[in-house]
mmCIF file of C-alpha atoms (C1' of nucleotides) in Angstrom:
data_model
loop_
_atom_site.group_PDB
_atom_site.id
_atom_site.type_symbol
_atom_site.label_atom_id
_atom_site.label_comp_id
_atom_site.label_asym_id
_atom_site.label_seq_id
_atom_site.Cartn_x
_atom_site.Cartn_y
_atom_site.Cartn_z
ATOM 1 C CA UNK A 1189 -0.793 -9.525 -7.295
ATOM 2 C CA UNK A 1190 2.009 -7.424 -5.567
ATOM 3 C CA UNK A 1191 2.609 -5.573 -8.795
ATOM 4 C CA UNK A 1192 -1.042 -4.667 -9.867
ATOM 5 C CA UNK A 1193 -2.550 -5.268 -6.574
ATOM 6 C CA UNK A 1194 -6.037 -7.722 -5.554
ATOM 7 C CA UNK A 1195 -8.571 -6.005 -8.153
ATOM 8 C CA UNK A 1196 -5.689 -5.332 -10.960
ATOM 9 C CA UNK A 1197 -4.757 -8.634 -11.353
ATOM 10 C CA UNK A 1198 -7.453 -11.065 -12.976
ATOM 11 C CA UNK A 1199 -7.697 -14.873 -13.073
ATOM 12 C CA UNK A 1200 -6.399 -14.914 -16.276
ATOM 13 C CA UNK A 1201 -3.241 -13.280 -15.744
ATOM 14 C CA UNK A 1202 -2.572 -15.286 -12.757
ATOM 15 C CA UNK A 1203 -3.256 -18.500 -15.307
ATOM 16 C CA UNK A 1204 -1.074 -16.856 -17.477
ATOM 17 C CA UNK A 1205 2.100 -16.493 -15.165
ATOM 18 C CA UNK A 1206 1.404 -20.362 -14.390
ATOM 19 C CA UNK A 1207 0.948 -21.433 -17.901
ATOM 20 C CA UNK A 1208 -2.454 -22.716 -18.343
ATOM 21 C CA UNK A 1209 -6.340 -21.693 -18.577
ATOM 22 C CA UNK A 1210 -8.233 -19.637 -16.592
ATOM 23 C CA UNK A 1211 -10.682 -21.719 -16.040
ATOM 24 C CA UNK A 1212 -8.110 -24.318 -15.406
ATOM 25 C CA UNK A 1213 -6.898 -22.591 -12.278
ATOM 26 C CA UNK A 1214 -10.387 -23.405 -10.781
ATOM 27 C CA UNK A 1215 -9.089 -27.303 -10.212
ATOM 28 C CA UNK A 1216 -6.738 -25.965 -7.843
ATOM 29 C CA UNK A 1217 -8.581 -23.449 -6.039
ATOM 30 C CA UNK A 1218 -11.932 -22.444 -5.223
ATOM 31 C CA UNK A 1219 -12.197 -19.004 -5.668
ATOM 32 C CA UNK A 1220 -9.670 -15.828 -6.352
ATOM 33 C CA UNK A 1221 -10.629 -14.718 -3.051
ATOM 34 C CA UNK A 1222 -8.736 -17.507 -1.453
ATOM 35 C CA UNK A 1223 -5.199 -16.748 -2.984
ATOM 36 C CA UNK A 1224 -5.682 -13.660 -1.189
ATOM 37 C CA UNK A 1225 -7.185 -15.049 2.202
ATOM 38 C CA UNK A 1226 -4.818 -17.883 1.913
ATOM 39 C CA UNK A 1227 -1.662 -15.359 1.560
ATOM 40 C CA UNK A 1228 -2.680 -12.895 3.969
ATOM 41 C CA UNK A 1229 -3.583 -15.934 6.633
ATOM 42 C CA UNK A 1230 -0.066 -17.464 6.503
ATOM 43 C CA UNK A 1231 1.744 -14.995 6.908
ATOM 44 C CA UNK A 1232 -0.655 -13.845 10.099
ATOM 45 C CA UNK A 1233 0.406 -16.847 11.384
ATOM 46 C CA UNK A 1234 3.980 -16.810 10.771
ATOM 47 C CA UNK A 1235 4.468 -13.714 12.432
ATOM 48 C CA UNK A 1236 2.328 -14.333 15.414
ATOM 49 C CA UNK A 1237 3.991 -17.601 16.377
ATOM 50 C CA UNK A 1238 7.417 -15.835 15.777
ATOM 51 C CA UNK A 1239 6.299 -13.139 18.382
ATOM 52 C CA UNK A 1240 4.661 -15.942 20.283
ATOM 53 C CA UNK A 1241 7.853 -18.158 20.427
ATOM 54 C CA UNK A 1242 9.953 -15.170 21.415
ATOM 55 C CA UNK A 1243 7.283 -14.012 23.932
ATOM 56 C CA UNK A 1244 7.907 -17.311 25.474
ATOM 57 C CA UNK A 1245 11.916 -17.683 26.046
ATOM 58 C CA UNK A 1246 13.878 -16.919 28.825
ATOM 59 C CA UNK A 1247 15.149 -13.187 27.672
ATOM 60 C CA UNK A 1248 15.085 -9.850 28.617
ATOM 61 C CA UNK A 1249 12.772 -7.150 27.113
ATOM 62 C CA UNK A 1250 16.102 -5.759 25.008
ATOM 63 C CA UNK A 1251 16.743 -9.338 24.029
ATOM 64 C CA UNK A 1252 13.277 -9.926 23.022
ATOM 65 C CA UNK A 1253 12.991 -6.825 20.920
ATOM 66 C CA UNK A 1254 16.063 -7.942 19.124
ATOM 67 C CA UNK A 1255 14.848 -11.059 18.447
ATOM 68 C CA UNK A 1256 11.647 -9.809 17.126
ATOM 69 C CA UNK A 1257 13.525 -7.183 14.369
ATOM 70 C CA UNK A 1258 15.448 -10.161 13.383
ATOM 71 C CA UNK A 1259 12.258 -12.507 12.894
ATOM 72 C CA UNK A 1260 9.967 -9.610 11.396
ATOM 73 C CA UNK A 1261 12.762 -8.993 8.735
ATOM 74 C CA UNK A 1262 13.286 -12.427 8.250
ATOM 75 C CA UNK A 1263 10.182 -12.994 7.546
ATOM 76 C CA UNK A 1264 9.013 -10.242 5.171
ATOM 77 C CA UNK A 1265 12.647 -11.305 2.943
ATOM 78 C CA UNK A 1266 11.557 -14.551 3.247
ATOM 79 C CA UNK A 1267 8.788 -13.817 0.099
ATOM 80 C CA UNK A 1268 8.660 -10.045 -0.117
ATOM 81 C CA UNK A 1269 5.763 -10.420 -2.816
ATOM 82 C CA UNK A 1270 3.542 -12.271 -0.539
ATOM 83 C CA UNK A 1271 4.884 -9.644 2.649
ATOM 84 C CA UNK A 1272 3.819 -7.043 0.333
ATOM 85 C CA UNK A 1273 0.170 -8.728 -0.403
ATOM 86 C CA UNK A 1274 0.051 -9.089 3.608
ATOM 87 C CA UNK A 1275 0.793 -5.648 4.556
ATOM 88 C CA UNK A 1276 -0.770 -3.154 1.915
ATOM 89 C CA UNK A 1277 -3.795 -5.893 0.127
ATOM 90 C CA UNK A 1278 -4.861 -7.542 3.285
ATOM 91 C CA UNK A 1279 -7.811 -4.921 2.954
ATOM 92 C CA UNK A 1280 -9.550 -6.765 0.298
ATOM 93 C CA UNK A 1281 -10.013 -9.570 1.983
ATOM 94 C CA UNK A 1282 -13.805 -10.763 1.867
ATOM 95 C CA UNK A 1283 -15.664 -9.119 4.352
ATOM 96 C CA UNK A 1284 -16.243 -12.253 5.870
ATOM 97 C CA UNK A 1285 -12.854 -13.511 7.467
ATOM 98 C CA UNK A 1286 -11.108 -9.599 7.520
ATOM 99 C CA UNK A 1287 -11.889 -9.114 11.088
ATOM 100 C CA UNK A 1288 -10.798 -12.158 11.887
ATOM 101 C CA UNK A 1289 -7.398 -10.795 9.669
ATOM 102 C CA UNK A 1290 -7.309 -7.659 11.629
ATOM 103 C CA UNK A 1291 -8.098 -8.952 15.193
ATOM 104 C CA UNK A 1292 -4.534 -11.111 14.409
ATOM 105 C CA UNK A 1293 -2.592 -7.954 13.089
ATOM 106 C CA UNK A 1294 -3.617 -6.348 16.210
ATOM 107 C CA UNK A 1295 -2.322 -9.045 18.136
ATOM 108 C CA UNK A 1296 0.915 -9.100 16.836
ATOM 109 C CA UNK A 1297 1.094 -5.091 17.414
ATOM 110 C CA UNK A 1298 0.275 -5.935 21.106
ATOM 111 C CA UNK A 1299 2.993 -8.679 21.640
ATOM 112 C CA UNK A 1300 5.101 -6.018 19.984
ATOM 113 C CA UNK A 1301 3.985 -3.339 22.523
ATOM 114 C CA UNK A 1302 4.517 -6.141 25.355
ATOM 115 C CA UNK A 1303 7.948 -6.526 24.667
ATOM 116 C CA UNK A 1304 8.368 -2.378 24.177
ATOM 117 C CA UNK A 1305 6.265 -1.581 27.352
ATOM 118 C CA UNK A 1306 8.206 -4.401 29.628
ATOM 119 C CA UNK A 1307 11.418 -2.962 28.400
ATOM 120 C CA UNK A 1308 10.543 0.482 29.187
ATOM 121 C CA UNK A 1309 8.938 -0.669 32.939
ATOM 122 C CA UNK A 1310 12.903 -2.503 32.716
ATOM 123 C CA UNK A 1311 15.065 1.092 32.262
ATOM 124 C CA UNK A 1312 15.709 -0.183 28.779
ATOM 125 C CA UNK A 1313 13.738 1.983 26.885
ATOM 126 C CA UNK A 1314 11.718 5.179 26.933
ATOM 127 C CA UNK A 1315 8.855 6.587 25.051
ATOM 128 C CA UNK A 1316 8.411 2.623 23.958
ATOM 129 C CA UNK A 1317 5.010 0.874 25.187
ATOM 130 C CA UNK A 1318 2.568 3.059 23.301
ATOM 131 C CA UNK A 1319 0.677 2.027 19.883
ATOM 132 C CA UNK A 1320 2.104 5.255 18.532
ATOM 133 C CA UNK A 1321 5.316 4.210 19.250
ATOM 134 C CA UNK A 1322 4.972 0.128 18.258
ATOM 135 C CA UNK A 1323 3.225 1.633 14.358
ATOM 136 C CA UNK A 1324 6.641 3.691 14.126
ATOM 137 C CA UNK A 1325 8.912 0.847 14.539
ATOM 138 C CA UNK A 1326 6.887 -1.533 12.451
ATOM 139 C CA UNK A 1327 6.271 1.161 9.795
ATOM 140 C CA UNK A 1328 10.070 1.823 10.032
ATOM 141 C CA UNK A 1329 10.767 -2.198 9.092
ATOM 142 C CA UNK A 1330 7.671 -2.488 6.311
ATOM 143 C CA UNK A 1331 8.902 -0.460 3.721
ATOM 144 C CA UNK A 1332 11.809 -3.453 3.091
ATOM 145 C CA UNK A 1333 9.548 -5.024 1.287
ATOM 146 C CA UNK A 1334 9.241 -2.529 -1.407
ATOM 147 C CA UNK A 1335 12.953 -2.446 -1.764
ATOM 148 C CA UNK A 1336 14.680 -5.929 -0.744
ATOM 149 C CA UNK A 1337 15.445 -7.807 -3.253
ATOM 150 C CA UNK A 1338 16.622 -11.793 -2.809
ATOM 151 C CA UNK A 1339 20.276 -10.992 -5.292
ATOM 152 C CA UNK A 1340 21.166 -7.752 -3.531
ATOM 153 C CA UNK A 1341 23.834 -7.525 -1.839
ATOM 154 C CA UNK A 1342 22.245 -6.834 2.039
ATOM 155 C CA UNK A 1343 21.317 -9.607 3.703
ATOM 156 C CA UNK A 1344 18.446 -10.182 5.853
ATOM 157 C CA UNK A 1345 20.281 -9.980 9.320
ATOM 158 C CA UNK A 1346 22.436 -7.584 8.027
ATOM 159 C CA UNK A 1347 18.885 -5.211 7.352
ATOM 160 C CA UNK A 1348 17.486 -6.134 11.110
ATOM 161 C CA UNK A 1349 20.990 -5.069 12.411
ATOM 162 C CA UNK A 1350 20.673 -1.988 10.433
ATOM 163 C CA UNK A 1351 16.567 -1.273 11.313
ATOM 164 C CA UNK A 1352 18.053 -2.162 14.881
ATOM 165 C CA UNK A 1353 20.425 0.295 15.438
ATOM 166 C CA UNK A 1354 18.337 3.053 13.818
ATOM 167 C CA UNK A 1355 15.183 2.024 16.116
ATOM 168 C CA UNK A 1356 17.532 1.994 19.440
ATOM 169 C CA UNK A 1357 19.525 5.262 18.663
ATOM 170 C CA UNK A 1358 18.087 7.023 16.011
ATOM 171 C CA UNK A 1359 20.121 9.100 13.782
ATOM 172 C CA UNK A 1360 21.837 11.654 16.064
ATOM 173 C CA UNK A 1361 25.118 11.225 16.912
ATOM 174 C CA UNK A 1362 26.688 10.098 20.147
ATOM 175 C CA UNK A 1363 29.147 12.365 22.113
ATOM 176 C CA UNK B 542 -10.286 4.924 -3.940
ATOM 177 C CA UNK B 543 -8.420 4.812 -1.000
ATOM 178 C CA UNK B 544 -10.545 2.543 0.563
ATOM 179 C CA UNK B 545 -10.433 -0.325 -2.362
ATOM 180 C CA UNK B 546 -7.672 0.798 -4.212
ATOM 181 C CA UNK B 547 -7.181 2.535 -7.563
ATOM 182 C CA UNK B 548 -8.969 -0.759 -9.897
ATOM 183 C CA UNK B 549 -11.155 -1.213 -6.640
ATOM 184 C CA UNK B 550 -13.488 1.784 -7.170
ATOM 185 C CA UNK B 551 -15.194 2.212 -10.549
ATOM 186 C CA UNK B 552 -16.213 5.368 -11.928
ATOM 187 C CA UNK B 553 -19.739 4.526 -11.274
ATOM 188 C CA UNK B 554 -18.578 4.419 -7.135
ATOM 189 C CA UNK B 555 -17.087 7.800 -7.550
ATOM 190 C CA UNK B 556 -20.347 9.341 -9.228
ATOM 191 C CA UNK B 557 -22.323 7.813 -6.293
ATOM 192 C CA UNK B 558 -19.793 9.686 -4.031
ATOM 193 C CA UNK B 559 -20.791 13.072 -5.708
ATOM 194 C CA UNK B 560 -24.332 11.943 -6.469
ATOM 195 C CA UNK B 561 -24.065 12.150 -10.293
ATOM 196 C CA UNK B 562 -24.642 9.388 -13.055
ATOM 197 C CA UNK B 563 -21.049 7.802 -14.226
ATOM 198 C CA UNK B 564 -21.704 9.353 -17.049
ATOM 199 C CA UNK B 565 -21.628 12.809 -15.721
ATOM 200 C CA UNK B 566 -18.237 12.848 -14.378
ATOM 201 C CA UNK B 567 -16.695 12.938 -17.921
ATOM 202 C CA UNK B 568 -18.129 16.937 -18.249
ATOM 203 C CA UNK B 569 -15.529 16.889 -15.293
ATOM 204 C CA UNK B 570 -12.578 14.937 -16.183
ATOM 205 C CA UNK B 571 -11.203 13.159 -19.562
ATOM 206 C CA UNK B 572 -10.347 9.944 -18.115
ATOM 207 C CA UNK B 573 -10.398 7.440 -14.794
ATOM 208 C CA UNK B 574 -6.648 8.181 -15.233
ATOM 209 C CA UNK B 575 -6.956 11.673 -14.684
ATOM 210 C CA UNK B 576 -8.030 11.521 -10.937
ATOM 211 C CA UNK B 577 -5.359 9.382 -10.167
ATOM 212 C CA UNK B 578 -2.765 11.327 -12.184
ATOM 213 C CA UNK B 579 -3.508 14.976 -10.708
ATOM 214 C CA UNK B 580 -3.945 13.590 -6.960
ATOM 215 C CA UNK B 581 -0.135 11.899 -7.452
ATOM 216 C CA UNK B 582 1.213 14.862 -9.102
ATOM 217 C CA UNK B 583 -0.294 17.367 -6.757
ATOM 218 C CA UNK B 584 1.121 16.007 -4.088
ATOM 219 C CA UNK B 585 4.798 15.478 -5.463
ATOM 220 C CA UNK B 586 4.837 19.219 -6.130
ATOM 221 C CA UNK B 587 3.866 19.708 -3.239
ATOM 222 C CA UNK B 588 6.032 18.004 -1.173
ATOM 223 C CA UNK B 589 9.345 18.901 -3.489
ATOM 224 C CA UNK B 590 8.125 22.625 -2.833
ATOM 225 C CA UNK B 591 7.813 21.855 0.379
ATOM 226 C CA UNK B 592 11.901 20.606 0.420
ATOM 227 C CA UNK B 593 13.319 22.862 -2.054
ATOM 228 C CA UNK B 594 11.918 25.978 0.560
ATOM 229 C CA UNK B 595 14.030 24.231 3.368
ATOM 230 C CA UNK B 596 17.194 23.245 1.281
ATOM 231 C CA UNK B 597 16.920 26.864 0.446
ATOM 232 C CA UNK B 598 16.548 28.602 4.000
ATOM 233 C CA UNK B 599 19.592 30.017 5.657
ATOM 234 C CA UNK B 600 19.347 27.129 8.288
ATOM 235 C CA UNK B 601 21.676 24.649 9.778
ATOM 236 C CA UNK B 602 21.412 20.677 8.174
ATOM 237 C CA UNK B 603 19.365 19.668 12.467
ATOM 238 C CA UNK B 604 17.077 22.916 11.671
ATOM 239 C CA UNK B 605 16.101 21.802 7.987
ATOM 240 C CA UNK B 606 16.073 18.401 9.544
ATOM 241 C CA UNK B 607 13.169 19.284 12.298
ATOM 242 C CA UNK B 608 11.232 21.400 9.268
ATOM 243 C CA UNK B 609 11.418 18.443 6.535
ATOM 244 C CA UNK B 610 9.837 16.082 9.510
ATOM 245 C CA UNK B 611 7.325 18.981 10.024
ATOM 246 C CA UNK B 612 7.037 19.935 6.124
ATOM 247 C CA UNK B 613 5.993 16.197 5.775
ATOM 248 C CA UNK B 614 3.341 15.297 8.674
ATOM 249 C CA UNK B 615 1.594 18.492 8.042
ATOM 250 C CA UNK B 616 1.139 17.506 4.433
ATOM 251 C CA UNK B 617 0.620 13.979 4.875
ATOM 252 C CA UNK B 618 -2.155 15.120 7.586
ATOM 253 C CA UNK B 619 -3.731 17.793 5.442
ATOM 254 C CA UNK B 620 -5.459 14.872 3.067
ATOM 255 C CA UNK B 621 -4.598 11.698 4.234
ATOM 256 C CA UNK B 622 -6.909 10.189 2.061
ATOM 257 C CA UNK B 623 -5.053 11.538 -0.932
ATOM 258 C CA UNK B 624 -1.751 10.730 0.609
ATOM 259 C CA UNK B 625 -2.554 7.176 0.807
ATOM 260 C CA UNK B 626 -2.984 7.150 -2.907
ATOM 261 C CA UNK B 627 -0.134 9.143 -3.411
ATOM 262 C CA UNK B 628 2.184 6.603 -1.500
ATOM 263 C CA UNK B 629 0.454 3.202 -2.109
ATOM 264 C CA UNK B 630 -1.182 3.877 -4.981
ATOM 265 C CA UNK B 631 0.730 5.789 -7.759
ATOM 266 C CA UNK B 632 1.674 2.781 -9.430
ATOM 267 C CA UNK B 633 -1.037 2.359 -11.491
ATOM 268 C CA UNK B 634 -0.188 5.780 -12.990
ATOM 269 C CA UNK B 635 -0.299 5.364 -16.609
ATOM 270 C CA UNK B 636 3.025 4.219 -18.173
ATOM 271 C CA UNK B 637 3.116 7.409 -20.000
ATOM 272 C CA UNK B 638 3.559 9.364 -17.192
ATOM 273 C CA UNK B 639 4.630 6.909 -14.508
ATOM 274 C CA UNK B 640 8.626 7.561 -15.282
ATOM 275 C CA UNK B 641 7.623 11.299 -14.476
ATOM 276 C CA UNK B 642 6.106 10.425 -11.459
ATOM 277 C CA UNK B 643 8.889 8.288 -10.031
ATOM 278 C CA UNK B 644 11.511 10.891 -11.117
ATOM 279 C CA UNK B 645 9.870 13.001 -8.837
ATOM 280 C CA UNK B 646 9.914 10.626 -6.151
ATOM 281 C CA UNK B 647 13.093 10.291 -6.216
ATOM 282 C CA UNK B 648 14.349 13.536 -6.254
ATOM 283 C CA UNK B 649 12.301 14.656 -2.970
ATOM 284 C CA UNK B 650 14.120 11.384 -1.522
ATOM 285 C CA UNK B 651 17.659 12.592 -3.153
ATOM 286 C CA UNK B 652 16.437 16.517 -1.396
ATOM 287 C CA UNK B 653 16.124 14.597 1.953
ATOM 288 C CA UNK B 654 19.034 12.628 1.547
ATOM 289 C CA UNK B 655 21.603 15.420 1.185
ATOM 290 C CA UNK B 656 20.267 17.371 4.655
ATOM 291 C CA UNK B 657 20.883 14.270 6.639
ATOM 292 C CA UNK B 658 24.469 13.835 4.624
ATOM 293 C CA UNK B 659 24.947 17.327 5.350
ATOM 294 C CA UNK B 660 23.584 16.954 8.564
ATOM 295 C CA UNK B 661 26.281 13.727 9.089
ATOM 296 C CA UNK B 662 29.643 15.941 7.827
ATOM 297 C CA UNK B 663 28.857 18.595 10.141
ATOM 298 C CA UNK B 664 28.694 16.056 13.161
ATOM 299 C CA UNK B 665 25.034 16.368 13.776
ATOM 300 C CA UNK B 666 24.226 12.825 12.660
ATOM 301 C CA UNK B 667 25.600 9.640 11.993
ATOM 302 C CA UNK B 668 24.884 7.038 9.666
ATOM 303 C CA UNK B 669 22.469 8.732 8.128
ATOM 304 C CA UNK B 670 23.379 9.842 4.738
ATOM 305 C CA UNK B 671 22.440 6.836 2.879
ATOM 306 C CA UNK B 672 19.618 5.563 0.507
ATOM 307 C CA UNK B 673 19.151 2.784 3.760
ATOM 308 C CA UNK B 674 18.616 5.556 6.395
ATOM 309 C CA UNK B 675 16.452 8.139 3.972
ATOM 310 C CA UNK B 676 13.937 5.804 3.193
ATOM 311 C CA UNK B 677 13.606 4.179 7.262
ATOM 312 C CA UNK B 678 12.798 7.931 7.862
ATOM 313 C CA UNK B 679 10.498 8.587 5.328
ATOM 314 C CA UNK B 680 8.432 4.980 6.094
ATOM 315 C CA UNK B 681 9.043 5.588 10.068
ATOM 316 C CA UNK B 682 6.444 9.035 9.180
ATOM 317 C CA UNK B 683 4.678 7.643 6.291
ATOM 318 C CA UNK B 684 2.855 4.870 8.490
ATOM 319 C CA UNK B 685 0.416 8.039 9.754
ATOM 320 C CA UNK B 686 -1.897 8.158 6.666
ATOM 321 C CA UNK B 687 -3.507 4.888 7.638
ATOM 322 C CA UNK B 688 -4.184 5.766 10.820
ATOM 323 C CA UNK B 689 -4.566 9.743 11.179
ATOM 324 C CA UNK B 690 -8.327 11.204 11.325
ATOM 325 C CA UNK B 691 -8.140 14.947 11.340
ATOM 326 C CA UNK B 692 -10.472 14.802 14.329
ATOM 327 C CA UNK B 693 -8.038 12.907 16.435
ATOM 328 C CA UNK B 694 -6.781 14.372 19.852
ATOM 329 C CA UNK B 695 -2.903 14.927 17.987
ATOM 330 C CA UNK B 696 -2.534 17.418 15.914
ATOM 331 C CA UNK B 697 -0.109 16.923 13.359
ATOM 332 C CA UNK B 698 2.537 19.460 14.772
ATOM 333 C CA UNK B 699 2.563 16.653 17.770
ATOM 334 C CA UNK B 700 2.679 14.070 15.744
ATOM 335 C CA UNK B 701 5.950 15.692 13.433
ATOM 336 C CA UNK B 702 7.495 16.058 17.221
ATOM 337 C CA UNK B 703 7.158 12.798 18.510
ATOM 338 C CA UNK B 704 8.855 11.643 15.029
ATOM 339 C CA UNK B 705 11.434 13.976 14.955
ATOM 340 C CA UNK B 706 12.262 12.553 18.547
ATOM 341 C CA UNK B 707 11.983 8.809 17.540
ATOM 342 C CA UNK B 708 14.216 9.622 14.764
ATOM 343 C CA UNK B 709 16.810 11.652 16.008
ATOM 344 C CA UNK B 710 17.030 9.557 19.452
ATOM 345 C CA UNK B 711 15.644 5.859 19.158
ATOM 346 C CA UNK B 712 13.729 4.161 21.838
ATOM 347 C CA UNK B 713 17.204 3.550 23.725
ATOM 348 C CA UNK B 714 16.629 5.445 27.324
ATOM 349 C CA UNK B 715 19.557 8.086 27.940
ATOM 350 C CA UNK B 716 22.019 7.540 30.338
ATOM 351 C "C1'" DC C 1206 -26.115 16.672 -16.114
ATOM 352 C "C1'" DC C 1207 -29.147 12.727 -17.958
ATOM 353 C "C1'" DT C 1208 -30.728 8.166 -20.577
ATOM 354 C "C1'" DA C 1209 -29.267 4.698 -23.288
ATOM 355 C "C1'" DC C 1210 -25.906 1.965 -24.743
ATOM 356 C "C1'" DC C 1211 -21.169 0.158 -26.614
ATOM 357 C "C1'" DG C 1212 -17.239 -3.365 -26.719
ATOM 358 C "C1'" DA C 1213 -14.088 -5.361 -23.527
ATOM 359 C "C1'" DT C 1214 -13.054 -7.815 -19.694
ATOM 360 C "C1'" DC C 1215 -14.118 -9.692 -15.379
ATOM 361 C "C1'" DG C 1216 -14.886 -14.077 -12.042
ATOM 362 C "C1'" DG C 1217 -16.669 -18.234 -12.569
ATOM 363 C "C1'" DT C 1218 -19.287 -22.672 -14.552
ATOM 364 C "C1'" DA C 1219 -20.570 -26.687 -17.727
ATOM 365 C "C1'" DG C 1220 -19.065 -30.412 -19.771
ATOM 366 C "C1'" DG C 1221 -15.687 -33.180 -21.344
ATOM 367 C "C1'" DC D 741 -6.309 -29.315 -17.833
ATOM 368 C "C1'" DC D 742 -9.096 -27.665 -22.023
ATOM 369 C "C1'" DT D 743 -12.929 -25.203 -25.084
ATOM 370 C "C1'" DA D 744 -16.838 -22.721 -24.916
ATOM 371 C "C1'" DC D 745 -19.509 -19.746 -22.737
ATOM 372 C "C1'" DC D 746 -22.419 -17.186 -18.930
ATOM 373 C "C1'" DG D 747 -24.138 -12.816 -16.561
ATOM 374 C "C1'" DA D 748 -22.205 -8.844 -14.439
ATOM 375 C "C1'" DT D 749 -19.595 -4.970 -14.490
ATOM 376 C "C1'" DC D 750 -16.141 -2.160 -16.281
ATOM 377 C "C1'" DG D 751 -14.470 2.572 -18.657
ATOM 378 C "C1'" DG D 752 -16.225 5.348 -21.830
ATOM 379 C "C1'" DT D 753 -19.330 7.556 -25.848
ATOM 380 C "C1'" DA D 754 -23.536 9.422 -28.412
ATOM 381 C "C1'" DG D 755 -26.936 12.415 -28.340
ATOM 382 C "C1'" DG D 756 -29.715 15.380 -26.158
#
DNA sequence: CCTACCGATCGGTAGG
DNA sequence: CCTACCGATCGGTAGG
């Protein structure tokens, strides 16, 4: 499904990659809707009670915003097929539960822009606590997911340290 | 097709668009293919003419820098619609000339690449001359399409600024 | 640019 | 979990 996307994959290739029937996929799940709904939903979740959880502890906003990089990346390496499903299919989703979808990707932005916006009140950051700025730095994470590989030879901290760095002091060089 | 995707919208979708029978559009084009081929490939010239005129200008690797950022928003911005298909979905590009396609990817990446390595060697930049940093850059604009309406209170010269400062400085408030 | 229609494939069901 | 099969829809063609 991350390789042909929702409408390019059919029942019967998923059946196929599993080894049995079409029809016989139908004793495991109700509808191909649901693979999608079902993907899209866990990994909603995941990242919202990572944001949630860091939301919660005892750190400062720079803290915090490390934290997140580190959970966000961990999370999309964690399955980057299902990340990718999540962050570029989620808008097949049946009509029926993709506001629902969106109202939790929106969210998780917000928490985001919390941390960014507390920071900035905080002399951490600057130009931080707007949606322009939160869609940059998620934007600047997502694409990992069209890249990372499990065998390579970057890790997943070793990528949030990376994003991290770049997100904090950007390319240009110190004097 | 932006909306549901290249296998999402059916021929008979696009002739409602234009408010002609299915049928009609083949006095148009040869194949489904087609549309998706020429809106890729459009834009890939475009941009790599957009990057070759930079690498070509008498300017300095910061100046080329600010222009590629520019280059990109204002073409990303010009059809966002066709931009989305262009970056999310040009891989259902037939396999005959998906290789093409890719190759032509890569070398505007390769074209942006060298300006920030050149950029790096002539102490403008640091760590920024690698595969890693090129593609955080490109992603860190590329995020725009799903969210910029041409009607919008930023223009897309504001937009390439506010990049070019998230890029070159980071959220990190200056001392 | 239309009507009429083709074979192929889709998601899904019946029945075992 | 299978065989057999359904109606719907797909990309595309014939003929005008």
């Amino acid at each position: 499904m991350y390789k042909r996307g929702y409408n390019g994959t059919s029942m019967r290739d998923i059946a196929a990659a599993v080894e049995i029937e079409a029809a016989s996929l139908y004793n495991h799940i109700g509808q191909k809707d649901d693979i999608l709904k079902i993907t899209c939903f866990e990994l909603a979740e995941k990242f919202l009670a990572g944001i949630g959880d860091i939301a919660s502890r005892d750190l400062n906003p720079m803290e915090k915003f490390r934290a997140a990089v580190h959970m966000h990346v961990e999370i999309l390496c964690a399955d980057v097929h299902a990340s990718y499903v999540f962050l570029y299919e989620w808008k097949h989703i049946n009509e029926q539960f993709l506001a629902r979808f969106v109202s939790m990707r929106d969210q998780y932005e917000h928490a985001f822009k919390e941390i960014l916006g507390a920071g900035e009140k905080q002399g951490y950051f600057q130009n931080a606590g707007n949606k322009f700025a939160v869609l940059t730095v998620l934007s600047s994470m997502n694409w990992i997911v069209q890249w990372y590989k499990p065998d390579g030879y970057m890790h997943p901290a070793e990528i949030a340290n990376q994003l991290t760095d770049f997100i904090l002091s950007g390319l240009l060089k110190e004097k």
